[in-house]
């Protein structure tokens, strides 16, 4: 045959092999064995090997060797794979990395390959070499090497066929890389990276499958348990996110190891939330015995460093086909029951029922309406005065958000603030409140009314955002309001974040001119170390400690302790919830700096506030209730 006919038959044989269905389904070693054997037969050479580069690219390792005498195998030494080092064969490595094919008729004398003579060519009796590069994508990843034990002049069909075999291995590499990428993407989209458990996508898929099978057979009821870890945020904020991840990982392992009747799919579906499918078990058994087993396993202490962390969980349970018609309703009902359990305290388990269903639907409706109210900027802000120690002069005004629902009227703030928090709307709500405060302040200035310093609440969701000071500055600049006209109140629980980042945000606000106050002091978890480090000017004693003054011994002791602590740290103190003359008299006598409560005024719309406390534009005193406003 002439060269053209030889080339055609070679390539035809390679094409038939590579497209054979059995070959396509084989493992990589099986494919390499078939390709190297075909190459050896077609070109009549004794040895055909496939070599790969390790990540260091300082050598090539033999992945597969077809030796006519010993068939195919993966050669190894006592120290690992058979290797050829670049440092010992620089000319060869330089050539193979730049030329498409290396054809050495006399490899022992060819300057590109003569470095192999003593330790390799003579050892194996090789005279001629024909090497072609293998690629993974655009990156050279290896070499196919043909070795003849007789002197040989490599022909064009030889070179072309060797390159074609190398290209076939390159296509295998590309396909395998694509498969690995596909598998990695599939894993990332269906499994949780931290715990290795299924994620929400996998859970939904499994629920839909089980619902379909149940409808088809008329059998196969199931329960879904939605589990939310209680107060994991305290662990994250107090000990750092690594501790939180440790807790999540450990709880995931415990739930995965639990041997429960009917246990099916376990998934991590959120930051601190898990879901578990239980099949073919009575609802009361799931809500009773099974739920208690889970609670006991979760409550076992988790060791972190030198301390034990006590963790509990709130669980909501729903059933199919009981209260729901499909997988999505099963999920919604379990989540609604979980929120109901959380509202009842820690470590509670609640079975979904019609009462919860009504609450969940109402909550969902309120959430949608709240989103609309925020988008339309239709929330209101009322103002409550904060008096000086004489109880006759307004020194601050606290801005309090209010919502007049178009159907339900004025909603209690706790009701829609809880919805905003669970829906992730607190940052946007806080921005809307500040916008409204700035508009009101500017309107009063334009009317000749000098409002007292306005105190605005910052949610934990705002304080944790590094760009908060910039956003506040932009809002104030837009309405031509000096930041110094504002005080920002932060609850104790919002101070549990990473101290350096939190301190940077608060320091920046103070540098812009704002004052800072700790709200609801005594009900959270701030440490003295944080209090002395962060730039607060005042503390607000929570109203729960004021309510029973001066008769309750414990409340007196707590309030006096807070007053003493504040004096030691150089902070002023505001008492919230002052409603009676007895409250006022005792607080004034003990040296409380500022007083706030219904004894002086309930929160008022801006117009009513101005009419009562600024009847002449803030230029003279009001009557016995208070004096004209001033900046605090």
XYZ file of C-alpha atoms in Angstrom:
632
model
C 0.000 0.000 0.000
C 1.115 3.515 -0.630
C 1.292 6.143 2.106
C -2.229 7.453 1.454
C -3.781 3.986 1.657
C -1.793 3.172 4.799
C -2.844 6.431 6.426
C -6.485 5.791 5.529
C -6.535 2.279 6.991
C -4.802 3.430 10.166
C -7.278 6.235 10.745
C -10.234 4.047 9.867
C -9.186 1.525 12.524
C -8.790 4.319 15.085
C -12.171 5.800 14.168
C -13.902 2.439 14.503
C -12.339 1.847 17.909
C -13.026 5.293 19.374
C -16.654 5.274 18.231
C -17.419 1.762 19.367
C -20.179 1.798 22.025
C -18.300 -0.651 24.218
C -15.141 1.498 24.083
C -17.087 4.642 25.015
C -18.419 2.987 28.186
C -15.037 1.665 29.327
C -12.885 3.080 32.121
C -9.883 5.253 31.347
C -7.291 2.432 31.865
C -9.312 0.184 29.548
C -9.420 2.895 26.889
C -5.680 3.536 27.167
C -5.031 -0.212 26.915
C -7.080 -0.460 23.719
C -5.539 2.631 22.124
C -1.919 1.706 22.899
C -2.468 -1.860 21.702
C -3.995 -0.622 18.440
C -1.104 1.797 17.985
C 1.470 -0.946 18.577
C -0.235 -3.291 16.137
C -0.768 -0.740 13.372
C 2.744 0.716 13.481
C 4.486 -2.515 14.454
C 6.321 -1.144 17.481
C 7.224 -3.007 20.661
C 6.277 -0.375 23.227
C 3.603 2.347 23.394
C 3.244 4.382 26.556
C 1.152 7.300 27.818
C 2.840 9.824 30.103
C 1.288 12.648 32.120
C 2.580 15.837 33.688
C 2.018 16.302 37.440
C 0.983 19.812 38.609
C 4.659 20.766 39.101
C 5.386 20.066 35.392
C 8.970 19.151 36.372
C 8.675 15.552 35.139
C 6.465 13.137 33.277
C 4.945 10.068 34.945
C 4.109 6.884 33.061
C 0.344 6.326 33.276
C 0.093 3.332 30.948
C 2.542 1.079 29.104
C 1.767 -1.431 26.362
C 4.733 -3.742 26.026
C 4.416 -6.442 23.414
C 6.235 -8.807 25.739
C 4.173 -8.078 28.868
C 0.874 -6.621 27.545
C -0.582 -3.450 29.113
C -0.113 -2.269 32.676
C 0.474 0.760 34.906
C 4.217 0.665 35.711
C 5.222 1.597 39.250
C 8.315 1.621 41.400
C 8.623 1.250 45.147
C 8.549 5.060 45.376
C 5.552 5.609 43.091
C 5.050 6.005 39.333
C 7.878 5.608 36.826
C 9.094 9.168 36.136
C 11.431 11.058 33.803
C 12.793 14.306 35.277
C 13.038 17.540 33.303
C 16.264 18.429 35.096
C 17.915 15.286 33.645
C 16.509 15.664 30.116
C 16.216 19.413 29.393
C 16.566 19.125 25.577
C 13.791 16.539 25.337
C 11.381 18.535 27.518
C 12.113 21.756 25.617
C 11.429 20.016 22.288
C 8.233 18.213 23.255
C 6.759 21.381 24.762
C 7.259 23.399 21.561
C 7.037 20.932 18.628
C 3.922 19.077 17.543
C 5.742 15.721 17.176
C 9.227 14.479 18.079
C 10.440 11.792 15.636
C 13.874 10.403 16.512
C 14.990 7.695 14.037
C 18.112 7.062 16.118
C 17.124 8.145 19.602
C 20.517 7.232 21.074
C 22.356 9.828 19.020
C 19.609 12.419 18.459
C 20.546 15.498 20.603
C 16.926 15.824 21.693
C 16.807 12.307 23.160
C 20.364 11.148 23.723
C 20.107 11.901 27.448
C 17.861 8.802 27.730
C 20.527 6.488 26.268
C 22.234 5.158 29.370
C 19.394 4.864 31.873
C 16.463 4.147 29.577
C 17.057 3.413 25.878
C 19.813 0.837 26.308
C 18.060 -0.711 29.318
C 14.952 -1.431 27.223
C 16.763 -1.983 23.941
C 15.109 0.959 22.209
C 16.509 2.489 19.023
C 13.765 4.808 17.692
C 11.232 7.079 19.413
C 8.132 8.864 18.155
C 6.440 11.162 20.675
C 3.306 13.309 20.295
C 1.847 15.742 22.876
C -1.467 15.160 24.653
C -3.609 18.102 25.755
C -6.322 18.871 28.300
C -8.123 21.769 26.700
C -5.396 24.172 25.611
C -2.913 22.954 28.229
C -0.342 20.312 27.352
C -0.925 17.535 29.883
C 1.107 14.592 28.657
C 2.787 12.604 25.885
C 2.186 9.439 23.921
C 5.467 7.677 23.220
C 6.090 4.999 20.554
C 9.325 3.036 20.935
C 10.835 0.640 18.391
C 13.578 -1.821 19.253
C 14.848 -1.825 15.666
C 16.319 1.177 13.850
C 13.496 2.876 12.026
C 12.703 5.836 9.838
C 9.341 7.252 10.871
C 7.072 7.822 7.860
C 4.355 10.429 7.367
C 1.597 7.844 8.039
C 3.422 6.838 11.275
C 3.645 10.439 12.472
C 0.069 11.239 11.433
C -1.326 8.171 13.194
C 0.649 8.811 16.391
C -0.686 12.376 16.442
C -4.237 11.096 15.857
C -3.960 8.668 18.785
C -2.614 11.504 20.943
C -5.574 13.665 19.863
C -7.949 10.866 20.844
C -6.440 10.801 24.342
C -6.735 14.617 24.386
C -10.455 14.307 23.602
C -10.762 11.771 26.419
C -9.119 14.278 28.768
C -11.449 17.052 27.677
C -14.501 14.844 28.125
C -13.332 13.657 31.544
C -12.672 17.244 32.644
C -16.166 18.191 31.476
C -17.647 15.253 33.380
C -15.747 16.223 36.532
C -16.938 19.797 36.153
C -20.485 18.598 35.591
C -20.311 16.360 38.637
C -18.875 19.182 40.737
C -21.611 21.530 39.536
C -24.250 18.890 40.194
C -22.853 18.390 43.698
C -22.764 22.131 44.347
C -26.343 22.558 43.172
C -27.726 19.562 45.057
C -25.606 19.240 48.202
C -24.537 21.507 51.047
C -20.811 22.263 51.062
C -20.472 22.527 54.864
C -22.312 19.355 55.933
C -22.358 17.253 52.770
C -26.106 16.814 53.244
C -28.718 17.334 50.565
C -29.781 20.950 50.045
C -33.171 22.506 49.397
C -33.018 21.639 45.687
C -32.491 17.958 46.474
C -35.145 18.037 49.203
C -37.726 19.497 46.830
C -36.878 16.897 44.208
C -37.272 14.080 46.728
C -40.556 15.458 48.076
C -41.995 15.815 44.584
C -40.961 12.237 43.798
C -42.556 10.872 46.974
C -45.748 12.874 46.416
C -45.969 11.532 42.865
C -45.491 7.933 44.047
C -48.036 8.392 46.824
C -50.679 9.717 44.440
C -49.996 6.912 41.993
C -50.258 4.127 44.577
C -52.667 5.717 47.017
C -50.219 4.874 49.800
C -47.082 6.287 51.364
C -47.839 9.123 53.734
C -44.950 11.187 55.062
C -44.040 13.886 57.539
C -41.637 16.760 57.027
C -39.777 18.075 60.077
C -38.395 21.624 59.689
C -35.711 22.182 62.329
C -34.232 25.585 63.220
C -31.372 25.866 65.714
C -32.174 28.238 68.564
C -29.941 31.264 69.145
C -27.145 30.171 66.815
C -26.617 33.880 66.139
C -25.413 34.273 69.739
C -22.765 31.601 69.084
C -21.734 33.246 65.808
C -21.550 36.715 67.311
C -19.951 35.730 70.596
C -17.443 33.098 69.426
C -17.122 33.805 65.722
C -18.504 32.204 62.551
C -16.096 29.257 62.854
C -17.864 28.220 66.058
C -21.214 28.555 64.303
C -19.989 26.378 61.434
C -18.741 23.810 63.952
C -22.190 23.667 65.563
C -23.953 23.322 62.203
C -21.556 20.605 61.080
C -21.889 18.662 64.331
C -25.699 18.879 64.347
C -25.711 17.710 60.713
C -23.586 14.677 61.645
C -25.800 13.860 64.625
C -29.007 14.047 62.604
C -27.439 11.991 59.823
C -26.388 9.282 62.305
C -29.805 9.082 64.018
C -31.585 5.757 63.484
C -35.241 6.808 63.237
C -38.210 4.767 61.998
C -39.154 5.853 58.487
C -36.159 8.168 58.117
C -35.682 9.262 54.518
C -33.983 12.417 53.182
C -32.081 14.761 55.533
C -31.188 18.193 54.141
C -29.608 21.420 55.285
C -31.942 24.038 53.868
C -30.587 27.285 55.297
C -27.953 28.811 57.541
C -29.116 27.088 60.739
C -32.039 25.083 59.375
C -32.434 21.401 58.538
C -35.325 19.361 57.167
C -36.022 15.644 57.566
C -38.534 13.443 55.746
C -40.127 10.679 57.843
C -42.189 8.137 55.884
C -45.103 5.897 56.887
C -45.292 6.965 60.528
C -48.404 8.224 62.395
C -48.454 12.020 62.886
C -48.588 11.782 66.663
C -45.571 9.487 66.769
C -43.561 11.922 64.658
C -44.607 14.864 66.834
C -43.997 12.901 70.030
C -41.440 10.101 70.216
C -39.465 10.941 67.060
C -39.366 14.694 67.740
C -38.188 14.091 71.318
C -35.424 11.748 70.117
C -34.203 14.488 67.772
C -34.384 17.108 70.533
C -32.332 14.953 72.906
C -29.650 14.384 70.279
C -29.462 18.089 69.438
C -29.300 19.129 73.108
C -26.183 17.083 73.892
C -23.390 19.638 74.626
C -20.992 20.523 71.820
C -17.403 21.074 72.897
C -15.780 24.225 71.513
C -12.331 25.021 72.843
C -12.583 24.897 76.610
C -16.347 25.287 76.895
C -19.522 23.329 76.205
C -22.147 24.870 73.931
C -25.758 24.054 74.763
C -27.849 24.019 71.597
C -31.557 23.400 71.144
C -33.906 23.430 68.180
C -37.394 24.629 67.293
C -39.223 22.132 65.089
C -42.278 22.389 62.876
C -43.964 19.247 61.524
C -46.404 18.878 58.641
C -47.919 15.820 56.965
C -48.835 14.639 53.499
C -51.528 13.968 52.479
C -52.986 15.405 55.682
C -52.962 19.223 55.638
C -51.427 19.743 52.187
C -51.840 18.812 48.548
C -48.301 19.010 47.186
C -44.626 19.253 48.090
C -44.536 23.062 48.200
C -47.459 23.222 50.601
C -45.790 20.576 52.753
C -42.686 22.777 52.949
C -44.655 25.955 53.702
C -46.675 24.259 56.428
C -43.618 22.796 58.134
C -41.914 26.201 58.068
C -45.024 27.900 59.464
C -45.206 25.346 62.273
C -41.508 25.931 63.015
C -42.076 29.682 63.375
C -45.003 28.930 65.663
C -42.733 26.692 67.753
C -40.118 29.457 67.934
C -42.717 31.935 69.183
C -43.434 29.608 72.109
C -39.834 29.551 73.309
C -36.782 27.378 72.823
C -36.707 23.605 72.178
C -40.367 23.390 71.155
C -41.948 21.042 68.592
C -45.241 21.976 66.940
C -47.521 19.952 64.664
C -49.121 22.027 61.912
C -52.882 22.607 62.265
C -55.616 24.871 60.912
C -54.896 27.618 63.467
C -51.279 27.822 62.357
C -52.472 27.761 58.753
C -54.547 30.883 59.335
C -51.612 32.580 61.079
C -49.215 31.613 58.277
C -51.529 32.952 55.581
C -51.960 36.168 57.511
C -48.199 36.485 57.967
C -47.584 35.884 54.268
C -50.151 38.538 53.364
C -48.616 41.020 55.829
C -45.164 40.397 54.369
C -46.345 41.158 50.834
C -48.181 44.272 51.984
C -45.139 45.428 53.967
C -42.966 45.067 50.861
C -45.439 47.260 48.985
C -45.477 49.811 51.794
C -41.670 49.997 51.728
C -41.593 50.286 47.939
C -44.184 53.068 48.081
C -42.546 54.738 51.110
C -45.883 54.787 52.925
C -44.754 53.964 56.473
C -45.100 56.665 59.106
C -42.696 57.927 61.769
C -43.910 59.122 65.161
C -41.746 60.945 67.710
C -41.558 60.511 71.487
C -39.772 63.169 73.557
C -36.966 62.298 75.977
C -36.811 64.710 78.931
C -33.927 65.965 81.018
C -33.499 65.127 84.711
C -35.829 67.960 85.699
C -38.556 66.368 83.539
C -39.272 69.826 82.066
C -37.058 70.043 78.995
C -36.989 67.999 75.772
C -33.444 66.953 74.917
C -34.024 64.150 72.411
C -36.814 62.845 70.197
C -36.948 59.113 69.490
C -38.179 58.281 65.996
C -40.495 55.257 66.001
C -41.818 53.598 62.853
C -45.579 53.164 62.502
C -47.715 51.505 59.842
C -51.302 52.342 59.112
C -52.499 49.235 57.303
C -55.121 50.040 54.662
C -57.504 47.396 56.069
C -56.380 46.525 59.596
C -55.585 50.067 60.730
C -52.585 50.825 62.956
C -50.555 47.636 63.411
C -48.485 47.075 66.568
C -44.817 47.615 65.632
C -43.807 44.273 67.132
C -46.110 42.526 64.671
C -44.759 43.968 61.441
C -41.160 44.337 62.665
C -41.056 40.606 63.303
C -42.345 40.012 59.772
C -39.753 42.434 58.364
C -36.955 40.647 60.200
C -37.926 37.157 59.050
C -38.394 38.436 55.483
C -34.978 40.143 55.377
C -36.480 43.640 55.110
C -34.952 45.306 58.165
C -32.152 47.109 56.341
C -34.581 48.574 53.823
C -37.050 49.495 56.562
C -34.290 51.257 58.522
C -33.304 53.240 55.433
C -36.909 54.304 54.857
C -37.234 55.480 58.469
C -34.054 57.551 58.204
C -35.248 59.084 54.931
C -38.503 60.102 56.618
C -36.700 61.511 59.669
C -34.460 63.617 57.440
C -37.421 64.921 55.447
C -39.220 65.845 58.680
C -36.119 67.514 60.117
C -35.612 69.556 56.958
C -39.301 70.567 56.871
C -39.102 71.771 60.466
C -35.911 73.729 59.797
C -37.535 75.398 56.813
C -40.486 76.318 59.049
C -38.183 77.808 61.700
C -38.541 74.893 64.139
C -35.324 73.596 65.688
C -35.976 70.001 66.652
C -34.037 68.309 69.423
C -31.513 65.676 68.430
C -33.496 62.876 66.798
C -32.707 59.346 67.964
C -33.072 56.698 65.258
C -32.986 52.942 65.871
C -30.489 50.818 63.931
C -31.381 47.155 63.465
C -28.675 44.473 63.835
C -29.095 43.866 60.104
C -27.938 47.453 59.481
C -25.053 47.555 61.948
C -23.481 44.496 60.333
C -23.164 46.203 56.923
C -19.813 47.924 56.445
C -21.258 50.495 54.033
C -23.819 51.740 56.595
C -21.985 55.018 57.440
C -21.706 55.865 53.744
C -25.414 55.161 53.203
C -26.371 57.323 56.203
C -24.137 60.138 54.974
C -25.727 60.026 51.536
C -29.276 60.144 52.950
C -28.430 63.074 55.221
C -26.688 64.949 52.395
C -29.660 64.418 50.105
C -31.917 66.256 52.572
C -29.275 68.727 53.770
C -29.371 67.348 57.317
C -26.177 67.383 59.425
C -25.367 63.927 60.796
C -24.801 65.693 64.131
C -28.568 66.265 64.324
C -28.994 62.512 64.862
C -28.405 59.944 67.541
C -28.422 56.233 66.663
C -29.714 53.591 69.053
C -28.351 50.051 68.824
C -29.688 47.108 70.840
C -27.301 45.031 72.929
C -27.783 41.935 70.779
C -26.572 43.872 67.739
C -23.176 44.285 69.424
C -22.235 40.608 69.219
C -20.538 40.800 65.802
C -16.806 40.784 65.106
C -15.507 43.592 67.325
C -13.031 45.199 64.944
C -15.512 45.486 62.075
C -18.331 46.628 64.362
C -16.113 49.175 66.084
C -15.003 50.555 62.719
C -18.594 51.143 61.629
C -19.589 52.813 64.908
C -16.410 54.920 65.059
C -17.152 56.183 61.563
C -20.663 57.247 62.582
C -19.278 59.144 65.577
C -16.636 60.770 63.382
C -19.454 61.986 61.133
C -20.998 63.767 64.154
C -23.644 61.321 65.361
C -24.183 60.214 68.959
C -24.627 56.544 69.850
C -26.825 54.926 72.505
C -27.309 51.318 73.608
C -31.023 50.499 73.546
C -32.882 48.030 75.834
C -29.848 47.714 78.087
C -29.990 44.780 80.484
C -31.907 42.425 78.181
C -29.072 41.423 75.821
C -25.617 39.903 75.947
C -23.073 42.680 75.630
C -19.873 42.359 77.630
C -18.148 45.065 79.648
C -15.116 44.701 77.367
C -17.248 45.698 74.404
C -18.933 48.534 76.247
C -15.644 50.157 77.189
C -14.277 49.718 73.646
C -17.210 50.900 71.532
C -17.953 54.648 71.212
C -21.315 54.916 72.988
C -22.429 58.068 74.762
C -25.461 56.748 76.632
C -27.381 53.690 77.844
C -31.160 53.232 77.712
C -32.485 51.095 80.578
C -35.138 48.724 79.276
C -38.691 49.503 80.382
C -39.051 46.052 81.960
C -36.787 47.205 84.828
C -38.695 50.488 85.302
C -42.224 49.071 85.393
C -42.219 47.993 89.056
C -40.051 50.767 90.500
C -39.582 51.722 93.236
C -41.317 48.769 94.952
C -39.519 45.789 93.411
C -36.196 45.067 95.161
C -34.668 43.286 92.166
C -35.566 46.057 89.723
C -34.149 48.667 92.113
C -30.898 46.714 92.428
C -30.575 46.225 88.662
C -31.315 49.855 87.884
C -28.858 51.120 90.504
C -26.206 48.752 89.100
C -26.749 50.087 85.582
C -26.528 53.665 86.828
C -23.279 52.881 88.642
C -21.845 51.099 85.611
C -22.726 54.025 83.360
C -21.073 56.529 85.688
C -17.950 54.384 85.774
C -17.818 54.298 81.971
C -18.681 57.973 81.583
C -22.059 57.279 79.921
C -25.354 59.051 80.435
C -28.506 57.029 81.184
C -32.034 57.184 79.739
C -34.857 55.410 81.583
C -37.554 54.103 79.229
C -41.144 53.406 80.258
C -41.533 56.192 82.823
C -45.298 56.288 83.434
C -45.943 57.358 87.016
C -44.905 60.080 89.401
C -43.309 57.382 91.590
C -41.142 56.252 88.653
C -40.120 59.826 87.968
C -39.349 60.788 91.557
C -37.224 57.694 92.283
C -35.251 57.993 89.024
C -34.562 61.703 89.576
C -33.440 61.029 93.145
C -31.037 58.281 92.019
C -29.437 60.545 89.405
C -30.869 59.184 86.130
C -29.949 61.662 83.384
C -32.930 61.421 80.998
C -36.527 60.203 81.216
C -38.804 58.807 78.502
C -42.319 57.447 78.700
C -46.050 58.042 78.653
C -45.812 60.318 81.694
C -44.529 62.964 79.294
C -45.997 61.919 75.980
C -46.899 58.935 73.877
C -45.251 58.796 70.416
C -46.834 61.517 68.265
C -47.083 62.344 64.580
C -44.805 65.231 63.648
C -47.627 67.777 63.415
C -48.979 66.924 66.883
C -45.474 66.895 68.343
C -44.745 70.360 66.971
C -48.112 71.725 68.103
C -47.517 70.489 71.642
C -43.789 71.017 72.175
C -42.922 73.684 69.566
C -45.949 76.016 69.452
C -43.830 79.015 68.502
C -41.250 77.332 66.350
C -39.144 76.293 69.318
C -38.311 79.901 70.273
C -39.750 79.835 73.804
C -40.640 77.425 76.593
C -43.798 75.359 76.519
C -45.990 75.118 79.605
C -45.431 72.714 82.484
C -44.922 69.629 80.343
C -41.603 70.680 78.852
C -39.302 73.312 77.449
C -38.416 74.184 73.901
C -36.224 71.687 72.147
C -32.491 71.956 71.801
C -29.778 69.704 70.448
C -28.851 67.220 73.196
